Coordinates of C-alpha atoms and ligand atoms in Angstrom, one line a residue:
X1 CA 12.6 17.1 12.0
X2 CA 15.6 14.8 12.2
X3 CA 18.0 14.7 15.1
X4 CA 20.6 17.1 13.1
X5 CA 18.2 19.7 12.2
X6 CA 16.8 20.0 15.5
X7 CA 20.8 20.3 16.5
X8 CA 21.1 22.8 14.0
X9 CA 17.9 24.7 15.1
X10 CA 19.4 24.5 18.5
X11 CA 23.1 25.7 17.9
X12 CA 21.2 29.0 16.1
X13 CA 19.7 29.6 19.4
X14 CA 22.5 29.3 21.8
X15 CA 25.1 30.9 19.0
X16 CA 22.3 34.1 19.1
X17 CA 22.5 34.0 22.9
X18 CA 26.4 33.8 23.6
X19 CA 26.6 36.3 20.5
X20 CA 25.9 38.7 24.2
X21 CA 28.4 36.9 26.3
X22 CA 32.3 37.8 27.4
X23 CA 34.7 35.6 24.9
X24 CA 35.4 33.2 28.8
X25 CA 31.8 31.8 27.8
X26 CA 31.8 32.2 24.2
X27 CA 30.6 29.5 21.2
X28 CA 34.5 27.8 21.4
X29 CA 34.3 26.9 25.0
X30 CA 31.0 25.3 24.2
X31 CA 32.1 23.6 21.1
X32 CA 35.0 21.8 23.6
X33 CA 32.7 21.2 26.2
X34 CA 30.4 19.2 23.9
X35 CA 33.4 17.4 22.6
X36 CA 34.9 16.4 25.9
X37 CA 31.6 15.1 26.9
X38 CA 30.9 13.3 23.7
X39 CA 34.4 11.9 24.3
X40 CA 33.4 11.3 28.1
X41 CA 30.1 9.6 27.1
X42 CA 31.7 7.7 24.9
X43 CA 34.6 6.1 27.0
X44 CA 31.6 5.6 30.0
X45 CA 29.0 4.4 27.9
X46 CA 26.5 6.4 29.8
X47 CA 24.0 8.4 28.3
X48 CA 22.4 9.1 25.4
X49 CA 24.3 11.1 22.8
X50 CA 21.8 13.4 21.8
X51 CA 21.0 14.4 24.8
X52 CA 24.4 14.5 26.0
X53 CA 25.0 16.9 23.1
X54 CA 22.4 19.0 23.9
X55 CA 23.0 19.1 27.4
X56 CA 26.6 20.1 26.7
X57 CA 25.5 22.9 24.3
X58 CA 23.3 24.4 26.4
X59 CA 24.9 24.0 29.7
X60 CA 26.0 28.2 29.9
X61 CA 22.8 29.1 29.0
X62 CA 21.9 30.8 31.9
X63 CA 25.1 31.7 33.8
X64 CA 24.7 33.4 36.8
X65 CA 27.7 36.2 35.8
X66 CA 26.1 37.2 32.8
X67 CA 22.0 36.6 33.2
X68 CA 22.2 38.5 36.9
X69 CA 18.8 38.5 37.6
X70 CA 17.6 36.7 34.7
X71 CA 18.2 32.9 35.0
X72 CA 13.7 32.0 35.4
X73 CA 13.7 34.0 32.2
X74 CA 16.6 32.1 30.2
X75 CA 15.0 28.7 31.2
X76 CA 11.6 29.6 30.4
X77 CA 13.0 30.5 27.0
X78 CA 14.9 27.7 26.7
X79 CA 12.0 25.7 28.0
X80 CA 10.0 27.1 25.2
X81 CA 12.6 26.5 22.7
X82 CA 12.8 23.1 23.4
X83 CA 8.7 22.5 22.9
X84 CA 8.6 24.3 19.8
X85 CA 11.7 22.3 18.2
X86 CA 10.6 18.7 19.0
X87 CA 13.1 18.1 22.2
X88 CA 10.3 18.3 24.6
X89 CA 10.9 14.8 25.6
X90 CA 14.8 15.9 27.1
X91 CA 13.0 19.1 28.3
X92 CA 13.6 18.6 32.2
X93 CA 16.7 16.9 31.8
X94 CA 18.7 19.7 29.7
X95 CA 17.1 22.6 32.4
X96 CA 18.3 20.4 35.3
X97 CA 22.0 20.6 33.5
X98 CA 21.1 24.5 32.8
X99 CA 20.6 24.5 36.7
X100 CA 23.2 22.8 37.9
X101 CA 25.9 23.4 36.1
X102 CA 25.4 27.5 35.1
X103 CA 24.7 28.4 38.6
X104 CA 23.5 25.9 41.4
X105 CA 26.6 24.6 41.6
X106 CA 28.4 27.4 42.3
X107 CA 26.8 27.8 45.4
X108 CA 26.3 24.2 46.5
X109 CA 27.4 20.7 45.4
X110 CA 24.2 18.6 45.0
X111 CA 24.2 15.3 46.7
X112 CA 23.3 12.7 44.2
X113 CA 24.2 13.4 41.0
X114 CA 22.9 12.0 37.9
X115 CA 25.2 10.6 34.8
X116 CA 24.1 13.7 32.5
X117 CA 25.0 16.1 34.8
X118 CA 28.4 14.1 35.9
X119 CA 29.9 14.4 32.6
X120 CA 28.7 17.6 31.3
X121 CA 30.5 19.3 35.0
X122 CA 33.6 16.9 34.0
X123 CA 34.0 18.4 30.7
X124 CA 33.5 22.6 31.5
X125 CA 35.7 21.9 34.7
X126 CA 38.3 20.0 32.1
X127 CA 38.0 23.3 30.1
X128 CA 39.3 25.2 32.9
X129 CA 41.8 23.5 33.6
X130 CA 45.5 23.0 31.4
X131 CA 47.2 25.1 28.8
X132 CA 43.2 26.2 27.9
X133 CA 42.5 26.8 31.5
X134 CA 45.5 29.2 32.0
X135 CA 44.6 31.5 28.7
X136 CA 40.6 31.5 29.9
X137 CA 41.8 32.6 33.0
X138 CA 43.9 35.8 32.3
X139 CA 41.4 36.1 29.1
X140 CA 38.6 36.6 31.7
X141 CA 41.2 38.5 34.4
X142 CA 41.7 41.0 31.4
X143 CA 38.2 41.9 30.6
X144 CA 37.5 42.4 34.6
X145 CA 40.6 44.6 34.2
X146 CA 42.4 42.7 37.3
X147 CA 46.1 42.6 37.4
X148 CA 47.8 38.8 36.7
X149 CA 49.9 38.8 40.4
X150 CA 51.3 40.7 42.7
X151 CA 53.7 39.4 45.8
X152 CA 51.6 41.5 48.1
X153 CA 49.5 39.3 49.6
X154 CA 46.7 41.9 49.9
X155 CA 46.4 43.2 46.3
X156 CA 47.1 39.3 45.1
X157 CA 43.0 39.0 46.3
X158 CA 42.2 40.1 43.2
X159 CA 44.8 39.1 40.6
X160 CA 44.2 36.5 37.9
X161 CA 47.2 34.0 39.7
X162 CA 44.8 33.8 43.2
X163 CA 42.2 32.1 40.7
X164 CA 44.9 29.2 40.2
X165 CA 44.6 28.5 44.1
X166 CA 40.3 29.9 44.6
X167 CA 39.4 27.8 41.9
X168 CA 41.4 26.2 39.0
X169 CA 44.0 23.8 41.2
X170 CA 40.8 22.3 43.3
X171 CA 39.3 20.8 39.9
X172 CA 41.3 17.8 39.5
X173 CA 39.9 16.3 42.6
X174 CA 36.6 17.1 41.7
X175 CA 36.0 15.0 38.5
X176 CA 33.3 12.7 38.8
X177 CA 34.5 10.0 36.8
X178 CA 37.6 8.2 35.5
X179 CA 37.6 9.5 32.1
X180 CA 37.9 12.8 33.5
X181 CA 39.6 12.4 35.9
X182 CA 42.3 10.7 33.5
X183 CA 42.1 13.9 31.3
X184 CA 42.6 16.0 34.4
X185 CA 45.8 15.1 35.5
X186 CA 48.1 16.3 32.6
X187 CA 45.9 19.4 32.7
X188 CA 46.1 19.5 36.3
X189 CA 50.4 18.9 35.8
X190 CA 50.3 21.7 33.2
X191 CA 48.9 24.0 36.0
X192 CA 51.8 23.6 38.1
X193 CA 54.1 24.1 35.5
X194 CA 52.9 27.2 34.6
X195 CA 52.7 28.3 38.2
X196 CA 56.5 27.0 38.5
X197 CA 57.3 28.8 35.1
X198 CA 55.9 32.2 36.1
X199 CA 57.8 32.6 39.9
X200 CA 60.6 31.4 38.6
X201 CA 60.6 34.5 35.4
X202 CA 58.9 36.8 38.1
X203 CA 62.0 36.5 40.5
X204 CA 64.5 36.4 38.1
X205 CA 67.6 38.8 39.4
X206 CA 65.3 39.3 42.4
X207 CA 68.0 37.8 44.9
Ligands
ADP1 P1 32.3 27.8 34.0 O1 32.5 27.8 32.5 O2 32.9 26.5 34.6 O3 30.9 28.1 34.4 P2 33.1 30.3 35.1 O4 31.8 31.0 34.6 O5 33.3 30.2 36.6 O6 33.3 28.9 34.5 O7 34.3 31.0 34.5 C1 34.6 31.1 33.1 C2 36.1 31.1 32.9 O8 36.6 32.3 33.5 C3 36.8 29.9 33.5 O9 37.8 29.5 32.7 C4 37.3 30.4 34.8 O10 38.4 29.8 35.3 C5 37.6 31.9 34.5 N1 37.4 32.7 35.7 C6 36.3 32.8 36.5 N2 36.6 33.7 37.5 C7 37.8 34.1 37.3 C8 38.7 35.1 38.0 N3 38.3 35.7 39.1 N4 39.9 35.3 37.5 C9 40.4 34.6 36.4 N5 39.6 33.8 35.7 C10 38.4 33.5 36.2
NI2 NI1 30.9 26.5 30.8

């Protein structure tokens, strides 16, 4: 089989799995995330590009939020998948990216990290960050049915603007390298505009 066939075979698969997943983790946000780290790849000369792609695509495949319960059974699948389809050779390298980046990572930051795994996190952190970041986030808000804000401070817990500060405006200081990190600041900027944007439109007469 040659390297775009078994890509093919292997977009099928992941399409077929996501095809079950909210539109936050659907087949566009991997399509970016493989780009930005081709693009990353590319710029740091790191890895190889097949795997990279690979690794990219199926870097969601067993998210925690959506597989609750069943993250040994996504990775044996994929395991298996990856056997059958002539990719056996990047077998343990794409599960460690599956493991890392889907949910390990939520919970801890591993200590070393390894190049593969340094720019596929790079690219789905870029993703949630800038003018694509904002819409993911009150995409994802909406289907969770949380409001967007609230200026009381204990109902704001739960609104789609406390994300901005949990999660989204801590990402720029977490790239892992300089390509990203490059890409992260006009994201990053666009952030803070939008934050600036929406007080200033939520206050309005509010004197
Ligand atoms: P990742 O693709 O990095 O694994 P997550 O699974 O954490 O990201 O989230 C998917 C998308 O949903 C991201 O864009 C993230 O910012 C957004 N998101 C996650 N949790 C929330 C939340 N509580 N409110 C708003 N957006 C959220
Ligand atoms: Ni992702």
């Amino acid at each position: 089989m040659s390297d775009k066939n078994k890509i093919e075979m292997a977009e099928k698969f992941v399409k077929d799995k996501m095809a079950r997943y909210d539109s936050g983790h659907d087949w566009w946000h991997i399509t970016r995330v493989r780009n930005l780290s081709a693009y990353i790849n590319e710029k740091e000369n790191l890895e190889d590009p097949l795997l990279v792609d690979l690794a990219a695509l199926f870097h969601d495949f067993a998210d925690s939020k959506f597989e609750s319960g069943n993250q040994a059974e996504s990775v044996e699948q994929l395991s298996m998948f990856l056997d059958d389809n002539g990719l056996g050779t990047f077998s343990s390298r794409i599960i460690n990216i599956v493991q890392e980046v889907s949910f390990s990572s939520r919970k801890k930051e591993p200590g070393v990290k390894n190049d593969l795994l340094r720019i596929v996190q790079d690219a789905d952190r870029l993703d949630a960050i800038g003018a694509i970041g904002v819409a993911r986030a009150f995409n994802y808000g909406g289907y969770r049915n949380n409001i967007i804000y609230s200026p009381v401070e204990g109902e704001n817990r739960y609104s789609t603007i406390n994300h901005f500060y949990e999660k989204l405006l801590l990402l720029r200081a977490m790239m892992n390298t300089e390509t990203a990190r490059i890409l992260a600041r006009e994201r990053h900027e666009f952030l803070e505009l939008f934050l600036k944007q929406f007080y200033l439109e939520w206050n309005c007469g509010s004197f």
